[in-house]
Structure formats: C-alpha cells, structure tokens
Short mmCIF file of C-alpha atoms and ligand atoms in Angstrom, two decimals:
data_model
loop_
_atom_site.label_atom_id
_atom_site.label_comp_id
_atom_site.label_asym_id
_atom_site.label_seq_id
_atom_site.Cartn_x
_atom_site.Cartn_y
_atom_site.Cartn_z
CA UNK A 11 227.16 175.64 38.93
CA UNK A 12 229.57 174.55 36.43
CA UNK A 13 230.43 171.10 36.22
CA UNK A 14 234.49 169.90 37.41
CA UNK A 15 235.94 166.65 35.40
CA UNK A 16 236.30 165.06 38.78
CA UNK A 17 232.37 166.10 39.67
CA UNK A 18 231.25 164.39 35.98
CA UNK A 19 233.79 161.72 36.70
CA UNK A 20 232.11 160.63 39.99
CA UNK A 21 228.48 161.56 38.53
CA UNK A 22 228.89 159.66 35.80
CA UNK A 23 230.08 157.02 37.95
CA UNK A 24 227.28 156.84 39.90
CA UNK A 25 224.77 157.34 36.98
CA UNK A 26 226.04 154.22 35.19
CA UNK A 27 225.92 152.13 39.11
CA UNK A 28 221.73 153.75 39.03
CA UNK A 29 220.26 152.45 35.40
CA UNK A 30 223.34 152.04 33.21
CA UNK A 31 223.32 154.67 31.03
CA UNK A 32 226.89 156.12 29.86
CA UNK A 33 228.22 159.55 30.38
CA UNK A 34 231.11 160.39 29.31
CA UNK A 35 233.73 163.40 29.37
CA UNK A 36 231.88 164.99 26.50
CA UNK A 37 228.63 165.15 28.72
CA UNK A 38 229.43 168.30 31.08
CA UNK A 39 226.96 170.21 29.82
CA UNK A 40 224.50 167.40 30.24
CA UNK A 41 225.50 167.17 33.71
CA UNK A 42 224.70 170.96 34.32
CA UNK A 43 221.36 171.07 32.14
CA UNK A 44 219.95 168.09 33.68
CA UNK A 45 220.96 168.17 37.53
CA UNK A 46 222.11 171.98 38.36
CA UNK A 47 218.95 173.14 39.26
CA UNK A 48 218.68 169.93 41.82
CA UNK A 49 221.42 171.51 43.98
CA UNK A 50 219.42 173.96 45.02
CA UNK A 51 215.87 171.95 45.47
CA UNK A 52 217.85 169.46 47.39
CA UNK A 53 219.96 171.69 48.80
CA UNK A 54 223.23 169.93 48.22
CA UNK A 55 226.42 172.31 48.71
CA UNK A 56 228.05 170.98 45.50
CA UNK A 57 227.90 168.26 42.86
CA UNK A 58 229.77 166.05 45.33
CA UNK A 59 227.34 166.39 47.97
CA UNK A 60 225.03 165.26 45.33
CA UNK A 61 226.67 162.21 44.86
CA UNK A 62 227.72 161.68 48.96
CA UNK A 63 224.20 161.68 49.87
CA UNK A 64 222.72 159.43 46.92
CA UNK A 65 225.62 157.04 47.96
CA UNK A 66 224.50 157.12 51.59
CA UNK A 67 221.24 155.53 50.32
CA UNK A 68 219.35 157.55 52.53
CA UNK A 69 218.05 159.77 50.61
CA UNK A 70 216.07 157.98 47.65
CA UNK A 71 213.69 160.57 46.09
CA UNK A 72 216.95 162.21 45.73
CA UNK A 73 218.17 159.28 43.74
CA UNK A 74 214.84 158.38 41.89
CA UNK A 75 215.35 162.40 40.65
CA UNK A 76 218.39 162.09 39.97
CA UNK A 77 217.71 159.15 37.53
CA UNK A 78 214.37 160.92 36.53
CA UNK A 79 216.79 163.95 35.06
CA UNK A 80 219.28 161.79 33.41
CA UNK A 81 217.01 159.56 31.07
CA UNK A 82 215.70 160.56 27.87
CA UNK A 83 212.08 159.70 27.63
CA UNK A 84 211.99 160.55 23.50
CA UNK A 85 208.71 158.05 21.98
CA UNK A 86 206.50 158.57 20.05
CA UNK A 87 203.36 156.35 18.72
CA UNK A 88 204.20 153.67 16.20
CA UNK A 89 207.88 154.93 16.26
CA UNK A 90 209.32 153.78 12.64
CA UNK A 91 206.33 151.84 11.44
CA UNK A 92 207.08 148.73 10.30
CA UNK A 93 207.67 147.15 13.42
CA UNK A 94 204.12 147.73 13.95
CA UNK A 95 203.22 146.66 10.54
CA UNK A 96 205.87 143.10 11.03
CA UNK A 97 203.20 142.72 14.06
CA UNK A 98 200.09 143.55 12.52
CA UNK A 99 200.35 141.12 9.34
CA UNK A 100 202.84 138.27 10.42
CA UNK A 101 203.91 137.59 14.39
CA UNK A 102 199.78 138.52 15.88
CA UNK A 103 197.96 136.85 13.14
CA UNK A 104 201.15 133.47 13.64
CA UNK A 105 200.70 133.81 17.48
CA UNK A 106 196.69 133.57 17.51
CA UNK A 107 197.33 130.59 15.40
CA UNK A 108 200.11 128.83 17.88
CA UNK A 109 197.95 129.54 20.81
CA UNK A 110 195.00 127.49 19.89
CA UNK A 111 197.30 124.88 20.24
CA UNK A 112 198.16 125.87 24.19
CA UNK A 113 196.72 125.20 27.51
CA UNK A 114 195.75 128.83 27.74
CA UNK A 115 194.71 129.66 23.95
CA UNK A 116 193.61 133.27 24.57
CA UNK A 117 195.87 134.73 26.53
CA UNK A 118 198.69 136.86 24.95
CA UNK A 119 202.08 138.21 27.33
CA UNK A 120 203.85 140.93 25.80
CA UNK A 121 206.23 143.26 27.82
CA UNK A 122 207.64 146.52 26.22
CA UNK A 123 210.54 147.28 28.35
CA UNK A 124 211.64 150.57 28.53
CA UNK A 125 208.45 152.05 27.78
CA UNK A 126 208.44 155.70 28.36
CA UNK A 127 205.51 157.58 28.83
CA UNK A 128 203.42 154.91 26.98
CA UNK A 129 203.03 155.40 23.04
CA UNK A 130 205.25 152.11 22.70
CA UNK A 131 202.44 149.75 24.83
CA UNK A 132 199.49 151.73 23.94
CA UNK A 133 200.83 151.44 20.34
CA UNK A 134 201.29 147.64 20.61
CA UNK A 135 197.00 147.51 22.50
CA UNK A 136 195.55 149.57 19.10
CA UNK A 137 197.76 146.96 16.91
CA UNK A 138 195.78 144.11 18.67
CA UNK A 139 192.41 145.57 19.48
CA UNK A 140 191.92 146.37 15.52
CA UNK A 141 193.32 142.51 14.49
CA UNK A 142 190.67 140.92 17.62
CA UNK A 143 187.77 143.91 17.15
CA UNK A 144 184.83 142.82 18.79
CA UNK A 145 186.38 139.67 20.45
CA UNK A 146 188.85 141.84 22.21
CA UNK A 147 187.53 141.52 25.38
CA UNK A 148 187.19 137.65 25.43
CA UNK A 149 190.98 137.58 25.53
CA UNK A 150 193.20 138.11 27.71
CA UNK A 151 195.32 140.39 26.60
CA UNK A 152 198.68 141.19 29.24
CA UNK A 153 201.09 144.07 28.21
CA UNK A 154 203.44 144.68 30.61
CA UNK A 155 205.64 148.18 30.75
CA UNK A 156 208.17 148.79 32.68
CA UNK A 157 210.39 151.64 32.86
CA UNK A 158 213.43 153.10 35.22
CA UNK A 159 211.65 156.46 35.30
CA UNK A 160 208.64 157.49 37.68
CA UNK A 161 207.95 160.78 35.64
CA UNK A 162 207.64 159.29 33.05
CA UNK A 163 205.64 155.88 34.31
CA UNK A 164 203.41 158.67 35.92
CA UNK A 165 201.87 159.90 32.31
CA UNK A 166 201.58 156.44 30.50
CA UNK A 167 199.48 155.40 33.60
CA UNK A 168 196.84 158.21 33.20
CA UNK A 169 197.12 157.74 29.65
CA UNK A 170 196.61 161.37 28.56
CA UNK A 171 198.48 163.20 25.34
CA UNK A 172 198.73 166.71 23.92
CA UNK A 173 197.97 167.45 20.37
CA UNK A 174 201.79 167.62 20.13
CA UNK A 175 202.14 164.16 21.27
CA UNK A 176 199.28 162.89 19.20
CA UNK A 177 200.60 164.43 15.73
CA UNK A 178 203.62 162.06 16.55
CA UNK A 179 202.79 159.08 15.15
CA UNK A 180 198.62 158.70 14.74
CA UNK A 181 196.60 158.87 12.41
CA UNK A 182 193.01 160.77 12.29
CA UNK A 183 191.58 157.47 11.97
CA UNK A 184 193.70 155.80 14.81
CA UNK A 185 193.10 159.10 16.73
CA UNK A 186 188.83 158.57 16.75
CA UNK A 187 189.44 155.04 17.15
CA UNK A 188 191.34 154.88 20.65
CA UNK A 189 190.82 157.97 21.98
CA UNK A 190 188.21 160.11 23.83
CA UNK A 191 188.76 164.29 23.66
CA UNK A 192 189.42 165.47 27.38
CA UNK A 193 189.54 169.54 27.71
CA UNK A 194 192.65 170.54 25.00
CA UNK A 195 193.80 166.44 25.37
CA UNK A 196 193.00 162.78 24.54
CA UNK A 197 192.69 160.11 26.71
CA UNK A 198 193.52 156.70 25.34
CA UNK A 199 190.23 154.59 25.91
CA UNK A 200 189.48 151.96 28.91
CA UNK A 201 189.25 148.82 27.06
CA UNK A 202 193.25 149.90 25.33
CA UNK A 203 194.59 150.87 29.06
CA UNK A 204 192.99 148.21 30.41
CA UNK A 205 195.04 145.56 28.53
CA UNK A 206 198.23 147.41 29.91
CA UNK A 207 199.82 146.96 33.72
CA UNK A 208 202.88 149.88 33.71
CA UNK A 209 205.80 149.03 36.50
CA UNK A 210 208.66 150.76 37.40
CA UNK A 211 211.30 147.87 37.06
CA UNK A 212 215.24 148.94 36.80
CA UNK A 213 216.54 146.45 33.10
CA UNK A 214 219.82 146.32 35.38
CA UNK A 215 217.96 144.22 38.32
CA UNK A 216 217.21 140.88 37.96
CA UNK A 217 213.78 139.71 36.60
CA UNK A 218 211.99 138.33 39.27
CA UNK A 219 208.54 137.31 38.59
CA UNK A 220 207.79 138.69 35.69
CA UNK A 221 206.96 134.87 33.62
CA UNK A 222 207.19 134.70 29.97
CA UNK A 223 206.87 136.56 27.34
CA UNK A 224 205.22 135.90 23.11
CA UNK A 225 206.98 139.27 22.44
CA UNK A 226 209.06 141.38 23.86
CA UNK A 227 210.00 144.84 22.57
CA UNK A 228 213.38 146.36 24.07
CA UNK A 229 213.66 149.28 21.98
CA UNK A 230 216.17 152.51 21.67
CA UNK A 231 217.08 151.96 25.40
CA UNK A 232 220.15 149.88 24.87
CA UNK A 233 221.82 151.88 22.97
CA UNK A 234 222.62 154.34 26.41
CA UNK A 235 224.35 151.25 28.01
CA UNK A 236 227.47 149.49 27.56
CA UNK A 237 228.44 146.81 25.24
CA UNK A 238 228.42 144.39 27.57
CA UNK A 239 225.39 145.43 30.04
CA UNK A 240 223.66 145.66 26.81
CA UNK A 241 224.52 142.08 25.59
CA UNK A 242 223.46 140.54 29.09
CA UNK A 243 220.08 142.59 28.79
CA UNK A 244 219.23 141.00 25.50
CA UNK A 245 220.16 137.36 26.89
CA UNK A 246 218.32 137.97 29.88
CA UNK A 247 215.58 139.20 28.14
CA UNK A 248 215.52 136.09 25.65
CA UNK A 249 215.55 133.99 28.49
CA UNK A 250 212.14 135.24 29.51
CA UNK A 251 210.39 134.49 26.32
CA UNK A 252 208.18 131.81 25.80
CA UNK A 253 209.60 129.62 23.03
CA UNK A 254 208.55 131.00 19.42
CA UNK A 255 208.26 134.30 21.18
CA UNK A 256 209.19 137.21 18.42
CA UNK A 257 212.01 139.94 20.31
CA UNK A 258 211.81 143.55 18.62
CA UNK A 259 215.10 146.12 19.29
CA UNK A 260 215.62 149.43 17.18
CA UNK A 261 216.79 149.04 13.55
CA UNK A 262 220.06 150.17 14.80
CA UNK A 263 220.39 147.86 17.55
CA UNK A 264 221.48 144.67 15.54
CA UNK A 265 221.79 141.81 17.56
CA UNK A 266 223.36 138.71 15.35
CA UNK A 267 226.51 139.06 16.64
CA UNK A 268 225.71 138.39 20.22
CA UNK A 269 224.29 135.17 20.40
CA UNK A 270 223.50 132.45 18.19
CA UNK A 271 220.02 132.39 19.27
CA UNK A 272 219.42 136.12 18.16
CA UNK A 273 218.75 134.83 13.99
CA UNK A 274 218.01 138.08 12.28
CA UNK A 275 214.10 137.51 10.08
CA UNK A 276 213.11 139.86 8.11
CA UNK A 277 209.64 140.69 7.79
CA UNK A 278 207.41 144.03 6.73
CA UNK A 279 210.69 146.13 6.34
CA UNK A 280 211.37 145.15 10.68
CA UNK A 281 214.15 142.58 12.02
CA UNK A 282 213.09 140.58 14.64
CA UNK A 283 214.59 137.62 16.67
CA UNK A 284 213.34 134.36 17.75
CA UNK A 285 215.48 133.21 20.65
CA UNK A 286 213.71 130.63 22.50
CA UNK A 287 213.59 131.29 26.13
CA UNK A 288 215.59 128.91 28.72
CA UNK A 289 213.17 125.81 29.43
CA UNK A 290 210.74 126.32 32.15
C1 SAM B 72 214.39 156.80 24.43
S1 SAM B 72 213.22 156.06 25.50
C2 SAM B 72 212.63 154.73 24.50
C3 SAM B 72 211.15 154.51 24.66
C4 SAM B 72 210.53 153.47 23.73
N1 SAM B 72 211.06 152.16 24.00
C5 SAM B 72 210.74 153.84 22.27
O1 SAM B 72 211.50 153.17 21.57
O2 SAM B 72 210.12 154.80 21.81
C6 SAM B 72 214.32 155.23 26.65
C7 SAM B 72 213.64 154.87 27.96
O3 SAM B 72 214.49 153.97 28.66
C8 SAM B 72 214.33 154.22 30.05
N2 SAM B 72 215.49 153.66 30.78
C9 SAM B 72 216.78 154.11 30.80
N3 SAM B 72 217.52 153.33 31.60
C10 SAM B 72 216.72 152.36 32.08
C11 SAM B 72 216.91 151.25 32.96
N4 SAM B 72 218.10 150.98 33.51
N5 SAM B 72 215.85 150.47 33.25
C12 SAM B 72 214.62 150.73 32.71
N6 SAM B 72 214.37 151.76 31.88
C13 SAM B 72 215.40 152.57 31.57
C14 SAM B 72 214.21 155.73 30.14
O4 SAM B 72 213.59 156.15 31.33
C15 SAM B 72 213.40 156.05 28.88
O5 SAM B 72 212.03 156.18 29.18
#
C-alpha cells in the first residue's frame, strides 16, 4: 500500500516518539519497504490503523515490530579498525595499569551501546582475551550490550555467524581463534560470550542501574537521531563513565563541539574522549 504524506507524517512521528530515529519526507519508500507487509500480518486496515493501535499501547509486539523494521542493524566485526587497534595498544594496556590501583583491580565494565547483532561486543571480548590470554578467566571481565532491537539482540545472544558475516571483518587467524565450526556456521566460543550480558535497553530511556563504565562505545547509532537527542545521549552517556573512562563514537560523529568535557585524543588513527563521569 502506498504510503500518503499525512500516513509518513504521523509514522514518522511516532517512529521518532519509539527510539528516535528521523524520518523524513524523503523516506516514503522506506515507510513502504519496511512496514507494508506488517499491514497485513497485523491486520491493520491502513497505515493509520498502524499507528492508532501502537498509540493505544495495547498492542506491543506490534510496536516492538514496528521498531524491529525501522532500525538498521548494519555491523560488522572490527568495523574501521583502528578503534580496535586505539584499544588494543593504548586505553586496555593504560586501564590494566589504573586498576591495580582500585578496590576492585580486575574487574573491567565496558558497555557497547547500540550493539546490533553482536560483532561490536564480541569484537571488543577477542581484543581483551588476546591482551589477558591465559589469565582471562581470573578477571572479571563485564561487557554490557544493549540494543533497541529484539531481532537483532536475538542473534548476538546465540552468538552464531554465516561465512558472509565472518568475511566482514575477521581474520583466518581471529576466525580459529574465537570460533568453533557449527554445520555451514561459527559459533563464537564460551569463554568470549561468556564475558558479554546483551539487554534490550531503549538509549532514549533513562539509565537506571546500569553503574559505570572504563569504556563505552556509542557507535554509528547517533547519527539516526536528532541534534539535540543526540547531544543529551552523549552527556548522559559520559555521565555513566567511571572517571578516566575512554568514550568511542564513529569517525564521523565528532563530538568537541558539544561539551567541554568531550577533548578530542588522538590515538592509533581513532578519536576518543575522556569525559569524566558525574561523581558518584
Ligand atoms: C547501524 S547499527 C550500529 C551497530 C554498531 N554499533 C556498529 O557501529 O557497528 C545501529 C543500531 O542502533 C540500534 N538503535 C537504533 N535506535 C536505538 C535506540 N533508541 N536505542 C537503542 N538502540 C537503538 C539499532 O537497532 C541498530 O542495531
């Protein structure tokens, strides 16, 4: 069913109220691609009924679909490299160091928000488990990933890729390392999963309970808000990080111009930011 301006106004409307993410009068076909074949599943008479009955908030797997069609779960493993190198030789190796100076010196929080179906965590477990080896498992290592979208949530959890998915950012050598051959796919190994606890948290709620965070990596999910939802998602997510904690965004998501606390360091060919959290 094609797609009125006053359906995508009121879709988009309601999109943006659900997780944020901007549609705008350029995105009809968008609309159609990613929710006309709901109208029938659902059984919804039109794109308005759509919308009535999400708005009713009685029907919520309606809604969670809904938000399930709309995001754009594009990852990949070690997506643009030198983050992943800017962890590997400078903020791990600096945070091992500052921990031994801590009440819990073994324990290391990291939260990739927005994580997709799970190369961005499971990225961020192989970085560590090659830097700690052996004494991997005498730390406590606590990755939390969160994302808006249950289909997506559903595949990080089981932790199983498609050669498609592998060629995507591994190596052969980081391929043997972390992951065991199941039938035609690979399965990232128990130790790696372990270290990672995936949640389906909304950026646009409040954090509650999540503690604080030595990194934090809010990548290429910003970029679908607004300017200003996006600004008060970076503050809010500085004001979860432990102080010296190291904040990762996209290399097109510059933050300097937000906040004085985001101060742009260079390292490995990545920008980071050190804003110190708010005090505890
Ligand atoms: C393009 S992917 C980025 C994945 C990964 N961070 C990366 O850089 O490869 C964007 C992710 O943001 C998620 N997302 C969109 N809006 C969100 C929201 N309001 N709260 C949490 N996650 C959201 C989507 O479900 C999607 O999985």
């Amino acid at each position: 069913m094609s797609v009125s301006t006053q359906d995508l106004a009121q879709i988009s409307e309601l999109v943006e109220e659900l997780c944020g993410i901007v549609l705008d009068s350029t995105k009809g076909y968008l609309v159609e691609n990613r929710f006309g074949h709901m109208l029938g599943e659902y059984d919804c008479e039109d794109y308005g009924d759509l919308v009535k009955r999400v708005r009713s908030g009685g029907d919520k797997k309606l809604a969670g679909a809904l938000v399930n069609a709309i995001t754009t779960n594009e990852t990949l493993f070690f997506r643009d490299q030198s983050p992943y190198e800017a962890l590997r030789h400078k903020v791990l190796p600096e945070l091992f160091d500052a921990k031994e100076k801590t009440p819990y010196p073994q324990r290391i929080r990291i939260w990739s928000a927005a994580c997709s179906t799970g190369q961005e965590p499971y990225s961020i477990a192989m970085v560590l488990s090659e830097l700690l080896e052996d004494d991997l498992p005498n730390w406590d290592i606590q990755i939390l990933a969160t994302d808006i979208c249950e289909d997506a949530l559903a595949q990080a959890r089981e932790g199983i890729y498609g050669d498609l998915e592998i060629r995507r950012g591994l190596s052969t050598g980081e391929l043997n390392r972390h992951f065991i051959p199941e039938d035609s796919n690979w399965r990232i190994k128990p130790e790696l999963q372990k270290c990672v606890r995936f949640e389906r948290r909304n950026l646009l709620d409040p954090f509650a309970a999540v503690g604080r965070f030595d990194v934090v990596f809010c990548r290429n999910v910003a970029i679908y808000f607004k300017q200003e939802v996006r600004e008060d998602l970076y503050r809010r997510l500085a004001d979860r990080m432990e102080v010296g904690g190291y904040f990762f965004t996209s290399s097109s998501e510059s933050l300097k111009d937000i906040d004085p606390r985001f101060d742009p360091q260079l390292h490995c060919r990545s920008v980071f930011y050190r804003p110190a959290g708010l005090p505890a």
